[in-house]
C-alpha cells in the first residue's frame, strides 16, 4: 500500500538500520493469569533498551490472521503480504537455497507409497529418511522432459522441491496430491490457458517418475502440490534506497530476503553468536541489516515454554554486541507469534521495539506483550515497520510544503 | 477488504462464538472528571471476565463517523459499512419484518398534511396515531400500478414502509419529501436511466394516493424518501462457514441479521432475560449467536444516564447464564456509542471485550471505556471483530508457510 509513495519519498543517507527478528516472538501465558515467554524471560538489556525506545505491537497480515514466516517477513519488509502471495512451491525451493528464477515454476514434492492398484497408501512413504530421499532425488533427476529444464532438490525426509524452468510457463495448476489415502494421485490440470503446456510437461514428468520408481520401496511414487511462480517485488534499493544485507541461517529466510533485494551474508556456524559475528564483520559495508533468529519459533512450535524463555535470554545476552555498533535505528520484533501454549504460529500481535536518537520513548522499562500494548506505536500493521525505521533514520523526505 | 480473503481462509469447526451487542454501549462522563455510564455501573461479572479477556475499542465506520445501528451492525458482522450501504427504505421495511426481495425497491413513507394549494403544512400529519395510520395504509393498499406489485406496511405513528416489486426496477431516485413545509411534495426523479421506469411507477402511485386521500384528515397525502434496493451480502455461511443465529427483539436488528444469513430465533417475551432463555434453548443448534440488547441505546438517546447504568447492570446480572454455556469465544461490545450526555448516537469508539481460552489477557479487571483504551486489541475498526472472533475459535487457517 505504501510502496509507490515511499519509492518517491525516500532519500539516501549515511544512517544504518538494524532489524532483528526473533521468529515467532509473541507468546501467551502458559497458565491463566501467568506471564508470556517474553515476560518471563530475564532480559536486562532489552528492558533497558525499551526504557529509551518506543514500543508497540505488530499485526502481520490483518486481524485474526495467522501467517507463515514468508508473509510475516514480507510484511516486516514493507510488502503487503496478501497482495504479494508467495506460493508454497516457491517457498519450498527458496527454503533449500535454490535460486528461483523469474520464469521458474516451483512445487512442493512428496515421496509417497501407492499399492498395486495405484492407490495411495502413505502420502509420506513413512516419512522417508532424508538420506534415502536424497538417493531417490538422484533417480528423479534422470528424467528429461522436452522443452523444459527440471530441477529436483531434496528438502527433508519425504519432501523435495520441484522446479520447472522454461519460457512462458504459467503456474496456475491443480495439485496431484489428493491429500487423502485410498485414492490415486490426481492428474494435474491447468486453471488457465497459459498453464496448459505447464500441466502437460508436469504430467509427463509424473508419468515417467511413476515408471522409474515402480520397483522402489517404500517410496514408489511422488506427489506435487502448491505450483507457483516467483512474485516480483520491488527491491529495498528501489523503494527505500538502502543497501541491504541479510543474516539468517535457515534457507527460507535467506530466500525471502533475497526476494527483497538483500545480499545474503555468509555466516560461519549456526548459532546466534555466529550471526552477530557476521553482523559485526559486515557492519561497514551495508546500511540495512536484517538478522533472523529461529530458536524462539522452534521452541514455540514444539510447546517448549521455558526453551523459548531461554532462547530469548540468549538473545538478550548478545544484544550489547549490536548496541556497540551504534546503529542509528534498532528494530526488534517478530514475524508472528508462536505461543508455546498453542504449539503453533498464531494471530496474536507481536511485540515491537524501535530505538533511535529521535524516537519518542514511553519510558516503559520492559519489553513484553503487555508492555508493548501500552506503547506509543499502538497496534499497527507490520507493514508500518519499514516506514517507521526509515523515518527515524532520516531517510524519508517531507511530503508537501 | 477482508471478505474475499476470509472466504478462502476460514475452516469449519465445532467451536461456538457468542457475540453480545449492547446497543449504543459507549458513553461519556456526565460531568467533567466523572465516569461514563459503563464505568459507573456495578458490573462484577463483566469486570471478572475482563480480567481474563483482551480489551479494545471499536470504531464502527471510521474516525469521527457516527453511525446508525444498520451500518454499526454490518461492521460488527465483518461487512464494510460504507461499501455496503443499506438504504433507509430497506431498513424501514426490514424493521417491520418485511422480507425484502432482491428485486424490491423500498422507501420510507410518511403520512403528511397538505393545504388546498397542495403545499405541505405538516410533514408528519401531527404524528398520526399508529392505529389511524394502519387504517390509512389499508386505503393505500387498494392502489394498483401496472407492471409492479406494491406493498405498504405500517410502521409507527405517521410512518410506513413502501415496497415496489418488479423486474429490473432500479432504485436511484430522488425523494418526494422536500423536508420543509410551505412547499409542495416533489415529483420523484430518476438519477439513472435504469431508474426511470421506477420513477414513473412511483409517481403514478403518488398521484393516485393524492386523489385517494384528498378527503381524509389530518393526513391527506404521503411522502416517500430513501429509495433503495437490498444490498447483496455474502452470508456468514459463505464467508465464515458458520451456522449463525440471531436473538433480537427489535425488527431492524432482526432484519440486518437476516441480511447476513442468520436464522432469527423466536423470543418469548421482550426482556433481556427472555433473550438469554432463547440463547440457552438453541445453544446446541447453532455455532454463532448474535444477541442484541436495545435498552442501553434507548436510555442513551433519551439522555437517561442512570437508566443506561441500570440497563448495563441488568446485562451484567444475566452474564453468568451465557458463561454457563461455556462458549469458546465471547464477544461483548456495541454497535456505536450513545452517550446520555449527547442524547444521541456518537462517533466515540466502543468498548470491546474478547474472551477465549487462547486470548492474551491484559489483566485489566474492569470493563469500561478507559480500561478498554489500555487493552491489547488497540483501537480497531469494528470490521476486525469477526476475524478476531474466528481466529480465537480456531476457524481461520494459516496463511502461507
mmCIF file of N, CA and C in Angstrom, chain A residues 26-29 57 59 61-71 81-82 85 88 91 252 337 341-342 345 347-349 369-370 373 379, chain B residues 1-2 5-6 9 357-363 373-380 383-384 387-388 391-394 396-401:
data_model
loop_
_atom_site.group_PDB
_atom_site.id
_atom_site.type_symbol
_atom_site.label_atom_id
_atom_site.label_comp_id
_atom_site.label_asym_id
_atom_site.label_seq_id
_atom_site.Cartn_x
_atom_site.Cartn_y
_atom_site.Cartn_z
ATOM 1 N N UNK A 26 6.039 -13.417 19.670
ATOM 2 C CA UNK A 26 4.875 -13.228 20.539
ATOM 3 C C UNK A 26 4.436 -14.520 21.189
ATOM 4 N N UNK A 27 3.943 -14.420 22.405
ATOM 5 C CA UNK A 27 3.520 -15.614 23.120
ATOM 6 C C UNK A 27 2.245 -15.413 23.899
ATOM 7 N N UNK A 28 1.965 -16.378 24.746
ATOM 8 C CA UNK A 28 0.787 -16.349 25.610
ATOM 9 C C UNK A 28 1.195 -16.890 26.970
ATOM 10 N N UNK A 29 0.458 -16.498 28.010
ATOM 11 C CA UNK A 29 0.730 -17.120 29.316
ATOM 12 C C UNK A 29 0.456 -18.616 29.240
ATOM 13 N N UNK A 57 2.803 -3.034 19.045
ATOM 14 C CA UNK A 57 2.515 -4.412 18.661
ATOM 15 C C UNK A 57 2.239 -4.435 17.163
ATOM 16 N N UNK A 59 0.733 -6.401 13.685
ATOM 17 C CA UNK A 59 -0.176 -7.388 13.144
ATOM 18 C C UNK A 59 0.356 -7.764 11.761
ATOM 19 N N UNK A 61 -0.589 -9.644 9.007
ATOM 20 C CA UNK A 61 -1.335 -9.552 7.741
ATOM 21 C C UNK A 61 -2.752 -9.051 7.926
ATOM 22 N N UNK A 62 -3.164 -8.859 9.162
ATOM 23 C CA UNK A 62 -4.523 -8.404 9.407
ATOM 24 C C UNK A 62 -5.055 -9.068 10.657
ATOM 25 N N UNK A 63 -6.207 -8.595 11.136
ATOM 26 C CA UNK A 63 -6.749 -9.112 12.389
ATOM 27 C C UNK A 63 -7.095 -10.598 12.294
ATOM 28 N N UNK A 64 -6.644 -11.357 13.242
ATOM 29 C CA UNK A 64 -7.028 -12.765 13.297
ATOM 30 C C UNK A 64 -6.300 -13.656 12.316
ATOM 31 N N UNK A 65 -5.392 -13.079 11.541
ATOM 32 C CA UNK A 65 -4.716 -13.870 10.510
ATOM 33 C C UNK A 65 -3.403 -14.429 11.039
ATOM 34 N N UNK A 66 -3.304 -15.750 11.057
ATOM 35 C CA UNK A 66 -2.065 -16.424 11.409
ATOM 36 C C UNK A 66 -1.252 -16.576 10.133
ATOM 37 N N UNK A 67 -0.025 -16.075 10.148
ATOM 38 C CA UNK A 67 0.782 -16.158 8.936
ATOM 39 C C UNK A 67 1.919 -17.152 9.093
ATOM 40 N N UNK A 68 2.374 -17.661 7.975
ATOM 41 C CA UNK A 68 3.636 -18.359 7.926
ATOM 42 C C UNK A 68 4.757 -17.338 7.941
ATOM 43 N N UNK A 69 5.995 -17.821 8.059
ATOM 44 C CA UNK A 69 7.124 -16.897 8.125
ATOM 45 C C UNK A 69 7.316 -16.106 6.836
ATOM 46 N N UNK A 70 6.922 -16.677 5.710
ATOM 47 C CA UNK A 70 7.061 -15.982 4.429
ATOM 48 C C UNK A 70 6.284 -14.672 4.433
ATOM 49 N N UNK A 71 4.953 -14.736 4.532
ATOM 50 C CA UNK A 71 4.189 -13.491 4.575
ATOM 51 C C UNK A 71 4.539 -12.622 5.783
ATOM 52 N N UNK A 81 1.514 -8.524 2.437
ATOM 53 C CA UNK A 81 1.699 -9.978 2.357
ATOM 54 C C UNK A 81 0.540 -10.692 1.672
ATOM 55 N N UNK A 82 -0.583 -10.025 1.524
ATOM 56 C CA UNK A 82 -1.717 -10.684 0.864
ATOM 57 C C UNK A 82 -1.673 -10.407 -0.630
ATOM 58 N N UNK A 85 1.461 -12.673 -2.600
ATOM 59 C CA UNK A 85 1.464 -14.030 -2.066
ATOM 60 C C UNK A 85 2.664 -14.815 -2.632
ATOM 61 N N UNK A 88 3.529 -21.791 -2.203
ATOM 62 C CA UNK A 88 4.224 -22.800 -1.393
ATOM 63 C C UNK A 88 5.392 -23.430 -2.140
ATOM 64 N N UNK A 91 8.313 -21.117 -1.921
ATOM 65 C CA UNK A 91 8.876 -21.134 -0.567
ATOM 66 C C UNK A 91 9.715 -22.383 -0.339
ATOM 67 N N UNK A 252 14.832 -20.614 4.137
ATOM 68 C CA UNK A 252 13.606 -19.913 3.799
ATOM 69 C C UNK A 252 13.760 -18.400 3.987
ATOM 70 N N UNK A 337 3.446 -14.450 16.069
ATOM 71 C CA UNK A 337 3.527 -15.073 17.385
ATOM 72 C C UNK A 337 3.590 -16.585 17.215
ATOM 73 N N UNK A 341 2.003 -22.344 24.313
ATOM 74 C CA UNK A 341 0.687 -22.870 24.706
ATOM 75 C C UNK A 341 -0.044 -23.494 23.512
ATOM 76 N N UNK A 342 0.082 -22.873 22.347
ATOM 77 C CA UNK A 342 -0.651 -23.345 21.167
ATOM 78 C C UNK A 342 0.188 -24.273 20.289
ATOM 79 N N UNK A 345 2.178 -21.367 15.156
ATOM 80 C CA UNK A 345 2.048 -19.938 14.864
ATOM 81 C C UNK A 345 0.668 -19.479 15.350
ATOM 82 N N UNK A 347 -2.154 -15.752 15.564
ATOM 83 C CA UNK A 347 -2.559 -14.445 15.038
ATOM 84 C C UNK A 347 -2.295 -13.304 16.018
ATOM 85 N N UNK A 348 -1.853 -13.624 17.240
ATOM 86 C CA UNK A 348 -1.718 -12.562 18.242
ATOM 87 C C UNK A 348 -0.661 -11.538 17.831
ATOM 88 N N UNK A 349 -0.930 -10.260 18.085
ATOM 89 C CA UNK A 349 0.028 -9.221 17.688
ATOM 90 C C UNK A 349 1.388 -9.434 18.349
ATOM 91 N N UNK A 369 4.700 -8.402 25.942
ATOM 92 C CA UNK A 369 3.462 -8.213 25.201
ATOM 93 C C UNK A 369 2.604 -7.108 25.811
ATOM 94 N N UNK A 370 2.425 -7.152 27.128
ATOM 95 C CA UNK A 370 1.559 -6.148 27.743
ATOM 96 C C UNK A 370 2.220 -4.789 27.822
ATOM 97 N N UNK A 373 1.727 -3.327 24.520
ATOM 98 C CA UNK A 373 0.339 -2.901 24.303
ATOM 99 C C UNK A 373 0.118 -1.480 24.832
ATOM 100 N N UNK A 379 -1.147 -0.600 18.132
ATOM 101 C CA UNK A 379 -1.215 -1.894 17.453
ATOM 102 C C UNK A 379 -1.258 -1.576 15.967
ATOM 103 N N UNK B 1 -12.825 -5.308 2.821
ATOM 104 C CA UNK B 1 -11.456 -5.576 2.398
ATOM 105 C C UNK B 1 -11.046 -7.005 2.700
ATOM 106 N N UNK B 2 -11.633 -7.606 3.761
ATOM 107 C CA UNK B 2 -11.197 -8.937 4.166
ATOM 108 C C UNK B 2 -12.124 -10.041 3.650
ATOM 109 N N UNK B 5 -10.670 -12.597 1.292
ATOM 110 C CA UNK B 5 -9.595 -13.320 1.970
ATOM 111 C C UNK B 5 -10.162 -14.377 2.912
ATOM 112 N N UNK B 6 -11.105 -13.961 3.755
ATOM 113 C CA UNK B 6 -11.603 -14.897 4.758
ATOM 114 C C UNK B 6 -12.454 -16.003 4.147
ATOM 115 N N UNK B 9 -9.962 -18.546 3.686
ATOM 116 C CA UNK B 9 -9.132 -18.985 4.814
ATOM 117 C C UNK B 9 -9.924 -19.618 5.954
ATOM 118 N N UNK B 357 -10.086 -19.136 25.546
ATOM 119 C CA UNK B 357 -9.002 -19.799 26.268
ATOM 120 C C UNK B 357 -7.652 -19.345 25.715
ATOM 121 N N UNK B 358 -7.596 -19.031 24.420
ATOM 122 C CA UNK B 358 -6.328 -18.674 23.793
ATOM 123 C C UNK B 358 -6.171 -17.175 23.578
ATOM 124 N N UNK B 359 -6.976 -16.353 24.300
ATOM 125 C CA UNK B 359 -6.763 -14.909 24.151
ATOM 126 C C UNK B 359 -5.575 -14.496 25.004
ATOM 127 N N UNK B 360 -5.077 -13.292 24.772
ATOM 128 C CA UNK B 360 -3.932 -12.793 25.535
ATOM 129 C C UNK B 360 -4.440 -11.696 26.472
ATOM 130 N N UNK B 361 -4.778 -12.044 27.711
ATOM 131 C CA UNK B 361 -5.395 -11.066 28.605
ATOM 132 C C UNK B 361 -4.392 -10.007 29.058
ATOM 133 N N UNK B 362 -4.902 -8.797 29.243
ATOM 134 C CA UNK B 362 -4.043 -7.749 29.784
ATOM 135 C C UNK B 362 -4.083 -7.749 31.312
ATOM 136 N N UNK B 363 -5.044 -8.466 31.876
ATOM 137 C CA UNK B 363 -5.183 -8.474 33.327
ATOM 138 C C UNK B 363 -5.840 -7.213 33.868
ATOM 139 N N UNK B 373 -9.343 1.328 26.471
ATOM 140 C CA UNK B 373 -8.330 2.108 25.743
ATOM 141 C C UNK B 373 -6.925 1.607 26.067
ATOM 142 N N UNK B 374 -6.763 0.915 27.175
ATOM 143 C CA UNK B 374 -5.457 0.361 27.546
ATOM 144 C C UNK B 374 -5.310 -1.094 27.089
ATOM 145 N N UNK B 375 -6.326 -1.605 26.424
ATOM 146 C CA UNK B 375 -6.345 -3.031 26.073
ATOM 147 C C UNK B 375 -5.411 -3.380 24.930
ATOM 148 N N UNK B 376 -5.099 -4.637 24.833
ATOM 149 C CA UNK B 376 -4.145 -5.124 23.843
ATOM 150 C C UNK B 376 -4.675 -5.182 22.418
ATOM 151 N N UNK B 377 -5.979 -5.047 22.235
ATOM 152 C CA UNK B 377 -6.523 -5.064 20.872
ATOM 153 C C UNK B 377 -6.344 -3.720 20.190
ATOM 154 N N UNK B 378 -6.139 -2.674 20.996
ATOM 155 C CA UNK B 378 -5.989 -1.346 20.427
ATOM 156 C C UNK B 378 -7.327 -0.746 20.027
ATOM 157 N N UNK B 379 -7.270 0.353 19.308
ATOM 158 C CA UNK B 379 -8.478 0.978 18.752
ATOM 159 C C UNK B 379 -8.592 0.462 17.329
ATOM 160 N N UNK B 380 -9.573 -0.376 17.085
ATOM 161 C CA UNK B 380 -9.627 -1.111 15.811
ATOM 162 C C UNK B 380 -10.942 -0.864 15.085
ATOM 163 N N UNK B 383 -14.915 -3.834 11.867
ATOM 164 C CA UNK B 383 -14.846 -4.971 10.930
ATOM 165 C C UNK B 383 -13.777 -5.994 11.331
ATOM 166 N N UNK B 384 -12.916 -5.649 12.285
ATOM 167 C CA UNK B 384 -11.914 -6.620 12.751
ATOM 168 C C UNK B 384 -12.502 -7.630 13.743
ATOM 169 N N UNK B 387 -13.101 -11.362 12.261
ATOM 170 C CA UNK B 387 -11.847 -12.098 12.091
ATOM 171 C C UNK B 387 -11.204 -12.499 13.419
ATOM 172 N N UNK B 388 -11.223 -11.590 14.382
ATOM 173 C CA UNK B 388 -10.630 -11.921 15.685
ATOM 174 C C UNK B 388 -11.409 -13.035 16.370
ATOM 175 N N UNK B 391 -10.599 -16.306 14.620
ATOM 176 C CA UNK B 391 -9.249 -16.782 14.929
ATOM 177 C C UNK B 391 -9.233 -17.455 16.295
ATOM 178 N N UNK B 392 -9.808 -16.783 17.286
ATOM 179 C CA UNK B 392 -9.820 -17.347 18.641
ATOM 180 C C UNK B 392 -10.681 -18.612 18.721
ATOM 181 N N UNK B 393 -11.557 -18.807 17.733
ATOM 182 C CA UNK B 393 -12.381 -20.016 17.689
ATOM 183 C C UNK B 393 -11.714 -21.110 16.849
ATOM 184 N N UNK B 394 -10.470 -20.865 16.420
ATOM 185 C CA UNK B 394 -9.761 -21.879 15.627
ATOM 186 C C UNK B 394 -10.385 -22.094 14.259
ATOM 187 N N UNK B 396 -9.745 -20.052 11.420
ATOM 188 C CA UNK B 396 -9.031 -19.454 10.285
ATOM 189 C C UNK B 396 -7.734 -20.230 10.086
ATOM 190 N N UNK B 397 -7.518 -20.702 8.887
ATOM 191 C CA UNK B 397 -6.311 -21.477 8.623
ATOM 192 C C UNK B 397 -5.116 -20.552 8.426
ATOM 193 N N UNK B 398 -3.947 -21.124 8.602
ATOM 194 C CA UNK B 398 -2.709 -20.353 8.469
ATOM 195 C C UNK B 398 -2.531 -19.890 7.036
ATOM 196 N N UNK B 399 -2.028 -18.671 6.890
ATOM 197 C CA UNK B 399 -1.789 -18.093 5.568
ATOM 198 C C UNK B 399 -0.308 -18.202 5.241
ATOM 199 N N UNK B 400 0.006 -18.939 4.202
ATOM 200 C CA UNK B 400 1.406 -19.041 3.769
ATOM 201 C C UNK B 400 2.214 -19.947 4.672
ATOM 202 N N UNK B 401 3.468 -20.156 4.296
ATOM 203 C CA UNK B 401 4.332 -21.045 5.076
ATOM 204 C C UNK B 401 5.578 -20.289 5.503
#
